[in-house]
GROMACS .gro file of C-alpha atoms in nm:
model
  503
    1MET     CA    1  10.196   5.923   5.889
    2PRO     CA    2   9.957   5.973   6.182
    3THR     CA    3   9.896   5.603   6.184
    4ALA     CA    4  10.270   5.529   6.193
    5LEU     CA    5  10.326   5.771   6.485
    6THR     CA    6  10.044   5.615   6.680
    7THR     CA    7  10.190   5.272   6.621
    8THR     CA    8  10.535   5.387   6.735
    9ASP     CA    9  10.394   5.540   7.055
   10SER     CA   10  10.201   5.222   7.131
   11GLN     CA   11  10.521   5.023   7.083
   12ARG     CA   12  10.717   5.254   7.317
   13SER     CA   13  10.459   5.268   7.598
   14PRO     CA   14  10.511   4.907   7.715
   15THR     CA   15  10.885   4.971   7.724
   16ARG     CA   16  10.840   5.285   7.935
   17ALA     CA   17  10.599   5.104   8.167
   18ALA     CA   18  10.851   4.822   8.207
   19GLU     CA   19  11.125   5.074   8.287
   20ARG     CA   20  10.907   5.243   8.547
   21THR     CA   21  10.825   4.905   8.700
   22ALA     CA   22  11.193   4.813   8.710
   23ARG     CA   23  11.280   5.146   8.878
   24LEU     CA   24  11.008   5.099   9.139
   25ARG     CA   25  11.120   4.743   9.201
   26GLY     CA   26  11.479   4.863   9.241
   27ARG     CA   27  11.374   5.126   9.493
   28ARG     CA   28  11.174   4.872   9.689
   29LEU     CA   29  11.472   4.637   9.695
   30ALA     CA   30  11.712   4.914   9.795
   31VAL     CA   31  11.544   4.971  10.133
   32PRO     CA   32  11.564   4.611  10.265
   33ILE     CA   33  11.912   4.573  10.117
   34GLY     CA   34  12.013   4.891  10.297
   35ALA     CA   35  11.864   4.752  10.618
   36VAL     CA   36  12.067   4.431  10.582
   37VAL     CA   37  12.384   4.632  10.521
   38GLY     CA   38  12.299   4.848  10.823
   39LEU     CA   39  12.252   4.544  11.045
   40ALA     CA   40  12.585   4.404  10.932
   41GLY     CA   41  12.745   4.740  11.008
   42LEU     CA   42  12.587   4.741  11.354
   43LEU     CA   43  12.735   4.402  11.436
   44ALA     CA   44  13.074   4.520  11.307
   45VAL     CA   45  13.061   4.830  11.528
   46GLN     CA   46  12.956   4.618  11.825
   47ALA     CA   47  13.245   4.380  11.768
   48THR     CA   48  13.486   4.675  11.749
   49VAL     CA   49  13.348   4.818  12.074
   50GLN     CA   50  13.395   4.486  12.249
   51ARG     CA   51  13.754   4.454  12.121
   52GLN     CA   52  13.864   4.791  12.258
   53PRO     CA   53  14.171   4.735  12.474
   54GLY     CA   54  14.172   4.805  12.845
   55PHE     CA   55  13.914   4.751  13.115
   56LEU     CA   56  13.578   4.932  13.081
   57VAL     CA   57  13.621   5.292  12.954
   58SER     CA   58  13.985   5.315  12.854
   59ARG     CA   59  14.015   5.544  12.550
   60PRO     CA   60  13.826   5.816  12.356
   61ALA     CA   61  13.757   5.578  12.065
   62LEU     CA   62  13.486   5.419  12.276
   63LEU     CA   63  13.278   5.738  12.262
   64TYR     CA   64  13.315   5.773  11.886
   65LEU     CA   65  13.220   5.410  11.830
   66THR     CA   66  12.920   5.435  12.063
   67MET     CA   67  12.787   5.744  11.888
   68LEU     CA   68  12.845   5.574  11.552
   69TRP     CA   69  12.640   5.283  11.688
   70TRP     CA   70  12.360   5.527  11.775
   71ALA     CA   71  12.362   5.685  11.428
   72LEU     CA   72  12.376   5.352  11.246
   73GLY     CA   73  12.114   5.199  11.474
   74LEU     CA   74  11.864   5.478  11.417
   75LEU     CA   75  11.926   5.473  11.041
   76THR     CA   76  11.883   5.097  11.023
   77ALA     CA   77  11.568   5.113  11.236
   78THR     CA   78  11.428   5.370  10.992
   79LEU     CA   79  11.505   5.146  10.696
   80LEU     CA   80  11.339   4.849  10.866
   81PHE     CA   81  11.035   5.066  10.933
   82LEU     CA   82  11.016   5.163  10.565
   83ALA     CA   83  11.110   4.825  10.419
   84ALA     CA   84  10.865   4.607  10.231
   85PRO     CA   85  10.748   4.339  10.251
   86ARG     CA   86  10.668   4.394  10.615
   87ARG     CA   87  10.716   4.029  10.708
   88LEU     CA   88  11.076   4.040  10.583
   89ALA     CA   89  11.145   4.354  10.786
   90LEU     CA   90  11.002   4.192  11.100
   91THR     CA   91  11.217   3.884  11.041
   92LEU     CA   92  11.528   4.101  11.008
   93LEU     CA   93  11.437   4.290  11.325
   94LEU     CA   94  11.387   3.972  11.525
   95ALA     CA   95  11.713   3.827  11.392
   96ALA     CA   96  11.903   4.142  11.495
   97THR     CA   97  11.730   4.147  11.834
   98VAL     CA   98  11.877   3.802  11.899
   99ALA     CA   99  12.215   3.849  11.726
  100ILE     CA  100  12.316   4.165  11.914
  101PRO     CA  101  12.289   4.017  12.267
  102ALA     CA  102  12.438   3.691  12.138
  103MET     CA  103  12.748   3.882  12.032
  104ALA     CA  104  12.755   4.062  12.367
  105LEU     CA  105  12.791   3.722  12.537
  106THR     CA  106  13.132   3.677  12.373
  107SER     CA  107  13.304   3.935  12.596
  108GLY     CA  108  13.280   4.096  12.939
  109PRO     CA  109  13.129   4.430  13.043
  110ARG     CA  110  13.236   4.737  12.848
  111LEU     CA  111  13.116   5.058  13.015
  112SER     CA  112  13.029   4.953  13.370
  113ASP     CA  113  13.127   4.699  13.633
  114ASP     CA  114  12.789   4.705  13.812
  115LEU     CA  115  12.718   4.345  13.714
  116TYR     CA  116  12.990   4.229  13.952
  117ARG     CA  117  12.797   4.388  14.238
  118TYR     CA  118  12.482   4.216  14.112
  119ALA     CA  119  12.663   3.882  14.125
  120TRP     CA  120  12.796   3.955  14.475
  121ASP     CA  121  12.455   4.054  14.614
  122GLY     CA  122  12.301   3.737  14.470
  123LYS     CA  123  12.579   3.525  14.618
  124VAL     CA  124  12.541   3.687  14.962
  125GLN     CA  125  12.165   3.628  14.966
  126ALA     CA  126  12.208   3.268  14.852
  127ALA     CA  127  12.431   3.226  15.159
  128GLY     CA  128  12.138   3.338  15.379
  129ILE     CA  129  12.274   3.686  15.461
  130ASP     CA  130  12.072   4.004  15.418
  131PRO     CA  131  12.244   4.210  15.143
  132TYR     CA  132  12.191   4.538  15.329
  133ARG     CA  133  12.367   4.424  15.648
  134TYR     CA  134  12.735   4.428  15.548
  135GLY     CA  135  12.968   4.581  15.292
  136PRO     CA  136  13.170   4.341  15.075
  137LEU     CA  137  13.492   4.402  15.269
  138ASP     CA  138  13.337   4.351  15.612
  139PRO     CA  139  13.507   4.060  15.791
  140GLU     CA  140  13.171   3.888  15.845
  141LEU     CA  141  13.161   3.812  15.471
  142ALA     CA  142  13.512   3.671  15.442
  143GLY     CA  143  13.374   3.320  15.394
  144VAL     CA  144  13.154   3.429  15.101
  145ARG     CA  145  13.433   3.580  14.891
  146ASP     CA  146  13.567   3.384  14.597
  147GLY     CA  147  13.854   3.406  14.354
  148TRP     CA  148  13.644   3.556  14.077
  149LEU     CA  149  13.508   3.865  14.253
  150PHE     CA  150  13.807   3.892  14.489
  151PRO     CA  151  14.111   3.783  14.287
  152ASP     CA  152  14.470   3.833  14.396
  153SER     CA  153  14.653   4.145  14.283
  154ALA     CA  154  14.789   3.978  13.970
  155GLY     CA  155  14.442   3.886  13.847
  156CYS     CA  156  14.254   4.194  13.961
  157THR     CA  157  14.105   4.443  13.718
  158ALA     CA  158  14.050   4.719  13.978
  159ASP     CA  159  14.300   4.948  14.148
  160HIS     CA  160  14.289   4.788  14.492
  161PRO     CA  161  14.607   4.655  14.654
  162ARG     CA  162  14.636   4.322  14.827
  163PRO     CA  163  14.445   4.193  15.024
  164HIS     CA  164  14.141   4.397  14.916
  165CYS     CA  165  14.168   4.346  14.541
  166THR     CA  166  13.813   4.317  14.404
  167ARG     CA  167  13.612   4.364  14.091
  168LEU     CA  168  13.334   4.533  14.291
  169ASN     CA  169  13.295   4.910  14.283
  170TYR     CA  170  13.262   5.086  14.620
  171PRO     CA  171  13.368   4.765  14.801
  172ARG     CA  172  13.328   4.918  15.148
  173ALA     CA  173  12.974   5.044  15.082
  174HIS     CA  174  12.653   4.858  15.153
  175THR     CA  175  12.443   4.777  14.847
  176ILE     CA  176  12.224   5.046  14.691
  177TYR     CA  177  11.983   4.824  14.497
  178PRO     CA  178  11.615   4.793  14.606
  179PRO     CA  179  11.463   4.460  14.713
  180VAL     CA  180  11.302   4.344  14.387
  181ALA     CA  181  11.636   4.395  14.216
  182GLN     CA  182  11.791   4.190  14.496
  183ALA     CA  183  11.540   3.912  14.434
  184TYR     CA  184  11.637   3.918  14.066
  185PHE     CA  185  12.008   3.892  14.154
  186THR     CA  186  11.936   3.591  14.374
  187ALA     CA  187  11.727   3.427  14.103
  188VAL     CA  188  12.006   3.472  13.848
  189HIS     CA  189  12.254   3.326  14.096
  190VAL     CA  190  12.055   3.004  14.146
  191LEU     CA  191  11.931   2.960  13.788
  192PRO     CA  192  12.137   2.761  13.539
  193GLY     CA  193  12.346   2.938  13.279
  194PRO     CA  194  12.695   3.015  13.153
  195PRO     CA  195  12.966   3.106  13.404
  196ARG     CA  196  13.041   3.438  13.571
  197GLU     CA  197  12.967   3.758  13.374
  198HIS     CA  198  12.796   3.572  13.093
  199LYS     CA  199  12.521   3.443  13.318
  200LEU     CA  200  12.413   3.794  13.416
  201GLN     CA  201  12.444   3.904  13.053
  202LEU     CA  202  12.225   3.615  12.942
  203TYR     CA  203  11.936   3.688  13.179
  204ALA     CA  204  11.956   4.062  13.118
  205SER     CA  205  11.940   3.995  12.743
  206LEU     CA  206  11.640   3.766  12.786
  207THR     CA  207  11.469   4.043  12.982
  208SER     CA  208  11.553   4.285  12.701
  209LEU     CA  209  11.403   4.046  12.446
  210ALA     CA  210  11.087   4.038  12.656
  211LEU     CA  211  11.085   4.420  12.656
  212VAL     CA  212  11.112   4.426  12.276
  213GLY     CA  213  10.828   4.175  12.248
  214LEU     CA  214  10.611   4.376  12.485
  215LEU     CA  215  10.683   4.695  12.292
  216MET     CA  216  10.584   4.529  11.965
  217SER     CA  217  10.263   4.397  12.117
  218MET     CA  218  10.170   4.733  12.269
  219LEU     CA  219  10.246   4.919  11.947
  220ALA     CA  220  10.022   4.681  11.753
  221ALA     CA  221   9.745   4.724  12.012
  222ARG     CA  222   9.764   5.101  11.955
  223GLY     CA  223   9.734   5.068  11.579
  224ARG     CA  224  10.100   5.145  11.517
  225ASP     CA  225  10.373   4.954  11.340
  226PRO     CA  226  10.550   4.705  11.572
  227ARG     CA  227  10.872   4.758  11.378
  228LEU     CA  228  10.913   5.084  11.571
  229ALA     CA  229  11.054   4.868  11.851
  230ALA     CA  230  11.375   4.866  11.645
  231PHE     CA  231  11.442   5.217  11.773
  232TYR     CA  232  11.523   5.056  12.107
  233ALA     CA  233  11.645   4.711  12.000
  234LEU     CA  234  11.918   4.837  11.764
  235THR     CA  235  12.067   5.104  11.990
  236PRO     CA  236  12.357   5.077  12.239
  237LEU     CA  237  12.097   5.070  12.517
  238ALA     CA  238  12.002   4.713  12.423
  239GLY     CA  239  12.336   4.594  12.291
  240LEU     CA  240  12.582   4.765  12.524
  241ASP     CA  241  12.408   4.867  12.846
  242VAL     CA  242  12.197   4.551  12.865
  243GLY     CA  243  12.373   4.295  12.647
  244SER     CA  244  12.730   4.363  12.762
  245ASP     CA  245  12.684   4.536  13.099
  246ALA     CA  246  12.366   4.350  13.211
  247HIS     CA  247  12.205   4.649  13.382
  248VAL     CA  248  11.900   4.565  13.590
  249ASP     CA  249  11.726   4.882  13.466
  250VAL     CA  250  11.583   4.676  13.180
  251LEU     CA  251  11.378   4.480  13.433
  252GLY     CA  252  11.238   4.803  13.578
  253ALA     CA  253  11.144   4.920  13.228
  254LEU     CA  254  10.975   4.588  13.150
  255LEU     CA  255  10.765   4.604  13.467
  256ALA     CA  256  10.674   4.970  13.414
  257LEU     CA  257  10.559   4.908  13.058
  258GLY     CA  258  10.371   4.603  13.179
  259ALA     CA  259  10.173   4.831  13.411
  260ILE     CA  260  10.081   5.056  13.117
  261ALA     CA  261   9.989   4.751  12.907
  262VAL     CA  262   9.751   4.624  13.175
  263LEU     CA  263   9.572   4.960  13.177
  264THR     CA  264   9.539   4.962  12.798
  265PRO     CA  265   9.221   4.780  12.686
  266ARG     CA  266   9.246   4.535  12.401
  267HIS     CA  267   9.083   4.672  12.088
  268ALA     CA  268   8.958   4.462  11.800
  269GLY     CA  269   9.048   4.712  11.529
  270PRO     CA  270   9.399   4.840  11.595
  271SER     CA  271   9.424   4.996  11.250
  272ASP     CA  272   9.218   5.292  11.370
  273ARG     CA  273   9.459   5.472  11.601
  274ALA     CA  274   9.207   5.736  11.704
  275ALA     CA  275   8.957   5.468  11.803
  276VAL     CA  276   9.221   5.293  12.013
  277THR     CA  277   9.300   5.617  12.196
  278GLU     CA  278   8.930   5.687  12.248
  279VAL     CA  279   8.868   5.342  12.393
  280ALA     CA  280   9.175   5.366  12.618
  281ALA     CA  281   9.066   5.705  12.752
  282THR     CA  282   8.703   5.621  12.821
  283THR     CA  283   8.714   5.259  12.935
  284SER     CA  284   8.753   5.208  13.307
  285PRO     CA  285   8.973   4.906  13.391
  286SER     CA  286   8.845   4.646  13.631
  287ARG     CA  287   8.961   4.660  13.991
  288ARG     CA  288   9.172   4.350  13.929
  289ARG     CA  289   9.354   4.516  13.640
  290ALA     CA  290   9.408   4.832  13.843
  291TRP     CA  291   9.560   4.627  14.125
  292LEU     CA  292   9.777   4.435  13.879
  293ALA     CA  293   9.900   4.754  13.714
  294GLY     CA  294   9.978   4.903  14.054
  295ALA     CA  295  10.164   4.589  14.160
  296LEU     CA  296  10.375   4.592  13.844
  297LEU     CA  297  10.459   4.959  13.886
  298GLY     CA  298  10.542   4.906  14.253
  299ALA     CA  299  10.775   4.621  14.154
  300ALA     CA  300  10.939   4.851  13.898
  301VAL     CA  301  11.003   5.110  14.168
  302ALA     CA  302  11.153   4.836  14.386
  303VAL     CA  303  11.397   4.755  14.104
  304LYS     CA  304  11.517   5.111  14.044
  305LEU     CA  305  11.358   5.403  14.223
  306TYR     CA  306  11.303   5.639  13.930
  307PRO     CA  307  10.998   5.454  13.782
  308VAL     CA  308  10.813   5.625  14.067
  309LEU     CA  309  10.791   5.914  13.819
  310LEU     CA  310  10.523   5.718  13.634
  311LEU     CA  311  10.280   5.721  13.927
  312PRO     CA  312  10.113   6.055  13.837
  313ALA     CA  313  10.074   5.935  13.477
  314VAL     CA  314   9.913   5.599  13.553
  315ALA     CA  315   9.719   5.692  13.866
  316GLY     CA  316   9.630   6.049  13.779
  317ARG     CA  317   9.398   5.975  13.489
  318GLY     CA  318   9.085   6.046  13.692
  319ARG     CA  319   8.809   5.793  13.742
  320HIS     CA  320   8.916   5.591  13.437
  321CYS     CA  321   9.215   5.428  13.607
  322ARG     CA  322   9.086   5.357  13.961
  323PRO     CA  323   9.375   5.556  14.113
  324ILE     CA  324   9.312   5.452  14.474
  325SER     CA  325   9.332   5.082  14.390
  326LEU     CA  326   9.640   5.135  14.178
  327LEU     CA  327   9.826   5.340  14.438
  328CYS     CA  328   9.737   5.098  14.716
  329ALA     CA  329   9.867   4.806  14.512
  330ALA     CA  330  10.191   4.987  14.428
  331GLY     CA  331  10.244   5.086  14.790
  332ALA     CA  332  10.168   4.734  14.911
  333VAL     CA  333  10.423   4.575  14.678
  334ILE     CA  334  10.694   4.826  14.772
  335GLY     CA  335  10.618   4.790  15.142
  336LEU     CA  336  10.609   4.410  15.137
  337ALA     CA  337  10.932   4.396  14.937
  338TYR     CA  338  11.114   4.615  15.188
  339LEU     CA  339  10.951   4.472  15.503
  340PRO     CA  340  11.176   4.169  15.569
  341HIS     CA  341  11.487   4.380  15.513
  342VAL     CA  342  11.361   4.658  15.739
  343LEU     CA  343  11.292   4.402  16.010
  344ALA     CA  344  11.643   4.263  15.965
  345VAL     CA  345  11.855   4.578  15.934
  346GLY     CA  346  11.627   4.878  15.998
  347THR     CA  347  11.734   5.195  15.820
  348GLY     CA  348  12.025   5.003  15.672
  349VAL     CA  349  11.800   4.927  15.375
  350LEU     CA  350  11.894   5.272  15.240
  351GLY     CA  351  12.238   5.128  15.180
  352PHE     CA  352  12.463   5.346  14.967
  353LEU     CA  353  12.178   5.570  14.844
  354PRO     CA  354  12.253   5.882  15.058
  355GLN     CA  355  12.623   5.865  14.970
  356TYR     CA  356  12.536   5.804  14.605
  357LEU     CA  357  12.334   6.125  14.586
  358ASN     CA  358  12.631   6.307  14.733
  359VAL     CA  359  12.884   6.144  14.498
  360GLU     CA  360  12.669   6.228  14.196
  361GLY     CA  361  12.638   6.591  14.304
  362TYR     CA  362  12.264   6.601  14.364
  363ASP     CA  363  12.303   6.702  14.729
  364GLN     CA  364  12.504   7.009  14.631
  365GLY     CA  365  12.301   7.078  14.317
  366SER     CA  366  12.605   7.045  14.090
  367ARG     CA  367  12.469   6.761  13.873
  368PHE     CA  368  12.208   6.975  13.693
  369LEU     CA  369  12.416   7.051  13.384
  370LEU     CA  370  12.161   7.239  13.173
  371LEU     CA  371  12.068   7.457  13.468
  372ALA     CA  372  12.438   7.514  13.539
  373GLY     CA  373  12.478   7.625  13.180
  374LEU     CA  374  12.214   7.889  13.254
  375GLY     CA  375  12.406   8.002  13.560
  376LEU     CA  376  12.201   7.816  13.822
  377HIS     CA  377  12.388   7.621  14.087
  378GLY     CA  378  12.336   7.470  14.430
  379THR     CA  379  12.003   7.535  14.599
  380ALA     CA  380  11.875   7.746  14.310
  381ALA     CA  381  11.933   7.460  14.064
  382LYS     CA  382  11.759   7.210  14.290
  383ALA     CA  383  11.464   7.445  14.336
  384VAL     CA  384  11.422   7.504  13.963
  385ALA     CA  385  11.451   7.131  13.888
  386ALA     CA  386  11.188   7.049  14.150
  387GLY     CA  387  10.964   7.328  14.021
  388ALA     CA  388  10.989   7.208  13.662
  389LEU     CA  389  10.900   6.852  13.760
  390ALA     CA  390  10.612   6.976  13.976
  391ALA     CA  391  10.476   7.186  13.688
  392VAL     CA  392  10.485   6.890  13.450
  393THR     CA  393  10.319   6.672  13.714
  394VAL     CA  394  10.035   6.924  13.741
  395ALA     CA  395  10.005   6.933  13.362
  396VAL     CA  396   9.986   6.552  13.354
  397LEU     CA  397   9.719   6.542  13.623
  398ARG     CA  398   9.512   6.802  13.439
  399ALA     CA  399   9.565   6.661  13.089
  400ASP     CA  400   9.266   6.528  12.897
  401PRO     CA  401   9.311   6.148  12.873
  402HIS     CA  402   9.137   6.160  12.535
  403ARG     CA  403   9.432   6.357  12.398
  404VAL     CA  404   9.723   6.247  12.618
  405PRO     CA  405   9.757   5.869  12.661
  406ILE     CA  406   9.934   5.725  12.962
  407GLU     CA  407  10.263   5.657  12.786
  408ARG     CA  408  10.290   6.014  12.661
  409ALA     CA  409  10.217   6.155  13.007
  410ALA     CA  410  10.479   5.919  13.151
  411LEU     CA  411  10.726   6.034  12.885
  412TRP     CA  412  10.672   6.397  12.987
  413LEU     CA  413  10.754   6.316  13.349
  414VAL     CA  414  11.059   6.095  13.287
  415GLY     CA  415  11.189   6.323  13.012
  416THR     CA  416  11.161   6.632  13.231
  417ALA     CA  417  11.350   6.454  13.509
  418PHE     CA  418  11.627   6.364  13.265
  419LEU     CA  419  11.660   6.713  13.122
  420THR     CA  420  11.677   6.871  13.467
  421ALA     CA  421  11.881   6.607  13.652
  422THR     CA  422  12.101   6.520  13.348
  423PRO     CA  423  12.210   6.176  13.476
  424ALA     CA  424  12.552   6.048  13.379
  425GLN     CA  425  12.451   5.681  13.360
  426PRO     CA  426  12.336   5.598  13.003
  427TRP     CA  427  12.148   5.286  13.114
  428TYR     CA  428  11.898   5.498  13.305
  429GLY     CA  429  11.767   5.590  12.961
  430ILE     CA  430  11.625   5.243  12.890
  431LEU     CA  431  11.289   5.340  13.041
  432LEU     CA  432  11.288   5.677  12.864
  433ALA     CA  433  11.366   5.514  12.528
  434ALA     CA  434  11.090   5.254  12.570
  435LEU     CA  435  10.838   5.527  12.652
  436ALA     CA  436  10.955   5.737  12.356
  437VAL     CA  437  10.902   5.446  12.116
  438LEU     CA  438  10.564   5.360  12.263
  439ALA     CA  439  10.444   5.722  12.263
  440GLY     CA  440  10.567   5.788  11.908
  441ARG     CA  441  10.801   6.065  12.023
  442LEU     CA  442  11.132   5.940  11.890
  443GLU     CA  443  11.302   6.277  11.938
  444TRP     CA  444  11.343   6.187  12.306
  445LEU     CA  445  11.599   5.924  12.204
  446ALA     CA  446  11.841   6.216  12.170
  447VAL     CA  447  11.815   6.266  12.547
  448THR     CA  448  11.907   5.903  12.613
  449ALA     CA  449  12.205   5.932  12.379
  450ALA     CA  450  12.323   6.253  12.549
  451ALA     CA  451  12.440   6.064  12.857
  452TYR     CA  452  12.716   5.879  12.671
  453PRO     CA  453  12.950   6.178  12.615
  454LEU     CA  454  12.898   6.277  12.979
  455TYR     CA  455  12.963   5.930  13.116
  456ILE     CA  456  13.265   5.843  12.901
  457SER     CA  457  13.425   6.183  12.962
  458LEU     CA  458  13.430   6.104  13.334
  459PHE     CA  459  13.678   5.819  13.278
  460THR     CA  460  13.897   5.921  12.987
  461ASP     CA  461  14.041   6.239  12.840
  462LEU     CA  462  13.856   6.365  12.533
  463PRO     CA  463  13.961   6.648  12.300
  464GLY     CA  464  13.841   6.990  12.409
  465ASP     CA  465  13.681   7.104  12.732
  466ALA     CA  466  13.501   6.820  12.912
  467TRP     CA  467  13.247   7.044  13.087
  468THR     CA  468  13.146   7.207  12.758
  469LEU     CA  469  13.104   6.863  12.599
  470ARG     CA  470  12.883   6.744  12.885
  471VAL     CA  471  12.658   7.049  12.882
  472SER     CA  472  12.636   7.070  12.504
  473SER     CA  473  12.538   6.703  12.467
  474TYR     CA  474  12.229   6.755  12.681
  475ALA     CA  475  12.168   7.102  12.532
  476ILE     CA  476  12.158   6.958  12.179
  477ALA     CA  477  11.921   6.686  12.293
  478ALA     CA  478  11.692   6.944  12.457
  479ALA     CA  479  11.698   7.151  12.137
  480ILE     CA  480  11.596   6.847  11.931
  481VAL     CA  481  11.304   6.775  12.163
  482LEU     CA  482  11.194   7.139  12.157
  483ALA     CA  483  11.223   7.164  11.778
  484ALA     CA  484  11.015   6.849  11.731
  485ALA     CA  485  10.749   6.976  11.972
  486LEU     CA  486  10.728   7.313  11.794
  487THR     CA  487  10.711   7.149  11.453
  488ARG     CA  488  10.434   6.921  11.569
  489SER     CA  489  10.246   7.215  11.720
  490VAL     CA  490  10.271   7.419  11.400
  491ARG     CA  491  10.146   7.128  11.190
  492ARG     CA  492   9.858   7.071  11.427
  493GLY     CA  493   9.767   7.439  11.408
  494ARG     CA  494   9.762   7.431  11.030
  495VAL     CA  495   9.536   7.128  11.026
  496LEU     CA  496   9.293   7.286  11.272
  497ALA     CA  497   9.294   7.630  11.106
  498PRO     CA  498   8.969   7.730  10.923
  499GLY     CA  499   8.986   7.646  10.555
  500SER     CA  500   9.295   7.430  10.591
  501PRO     CA  501   9.299   7.089  10.427
  502THR     CA  502   9.229   6.793  10.652
  503VAL     CA  503   9.461   6.495  10.679
   0.00000   0.00000   0.00000
């Protein structure tokens, strides 16, 4: 009997081992299969967004579809991060990174008509006219107008009667875009490509692909998985705000991250994340690299002004980053970019910026939604917002570079600005999302997503109270960031506590 039982058990054990192997193999297959299904779902949602009737934001369904895109994008990015084999996951990520902008090229802009102003500014400069000198409807530019940007009333998509029917927003205002952005618009105008909107979409998408590639390279250099770049590449930021609407903010983000990359020394053993951080914190870059980083950051500021928030992070790291060289280079690039326009039009280079701050409510202090939810308005809101940003700036300048790398310090600054200023434009979040991915603080993606309910509610009626929706979207995002920070702090405290197990 004992012998028979032993024989039976030995016969069953291979069967059980085979069953366990089959279950493990099934689980391993489920993750990449789920990622493939998720990618297919993303493309289906994108196609549905692009097929929404009406021009730009026309109905509430656009908000629901965009938020579904966010949820599905983050889920699919997580599956790609977990999928094995890694090479297959990277292949799927790269395929999606190309397929999403390729689909965007099949239709026009969806949330914003800013690309028409980009095209106009490039056309004006190609005609040898300074873009800051005249507004689009000024009679001096009558010879530059064409039937695409200034169609007749029957073909116009904007609410302007004849003879001032135009696809441009604020057609009487001078341009707001800084000089490096203007150089980009001119380059896109003269470079070859598909016609009209699709040309701007193409070059914006190529810039976004470069941003994804840079993110993957920088993640690998820091000993982290390059597949984390999916948390930008699969979101509406890349597919909608860049792919469809061609926002120039992606160029500013690329230049800003390039500055951080230049200041990050190459390390031979990226698998040791702590060693990478140690080397980055203690190695002083050469003067050439400091100047290059400063030049890239200065160019980013001259694309969109808000990358100036990164200056304390990249220049305030003490002796290790040669701050004087970096700041001088940034200032030189900004000054040289503005100089020919200042000589041509003087203070006209400010363009629409002062009016823009007034339109957005920053002059009156009414834009600060989270502060308004706390009962702060007007001057009090502006003072608190400035104080919060100043406090974070001081914290960044005093932070130990061994513990707080440049990208995390930059994330603190940009994130604080977003939570206090609560911008309505979702595409401003491209830089914040890139920093969040690079710093390994993915909870900040909630802040970038919070702008969509605010922005879409400005143009279409949504169920419920619009003001409550706008405040609550940013409040939920702030709560997610705070919860993640507290959780991380508690875990760190447990690890450092006497007698606690090490990890």
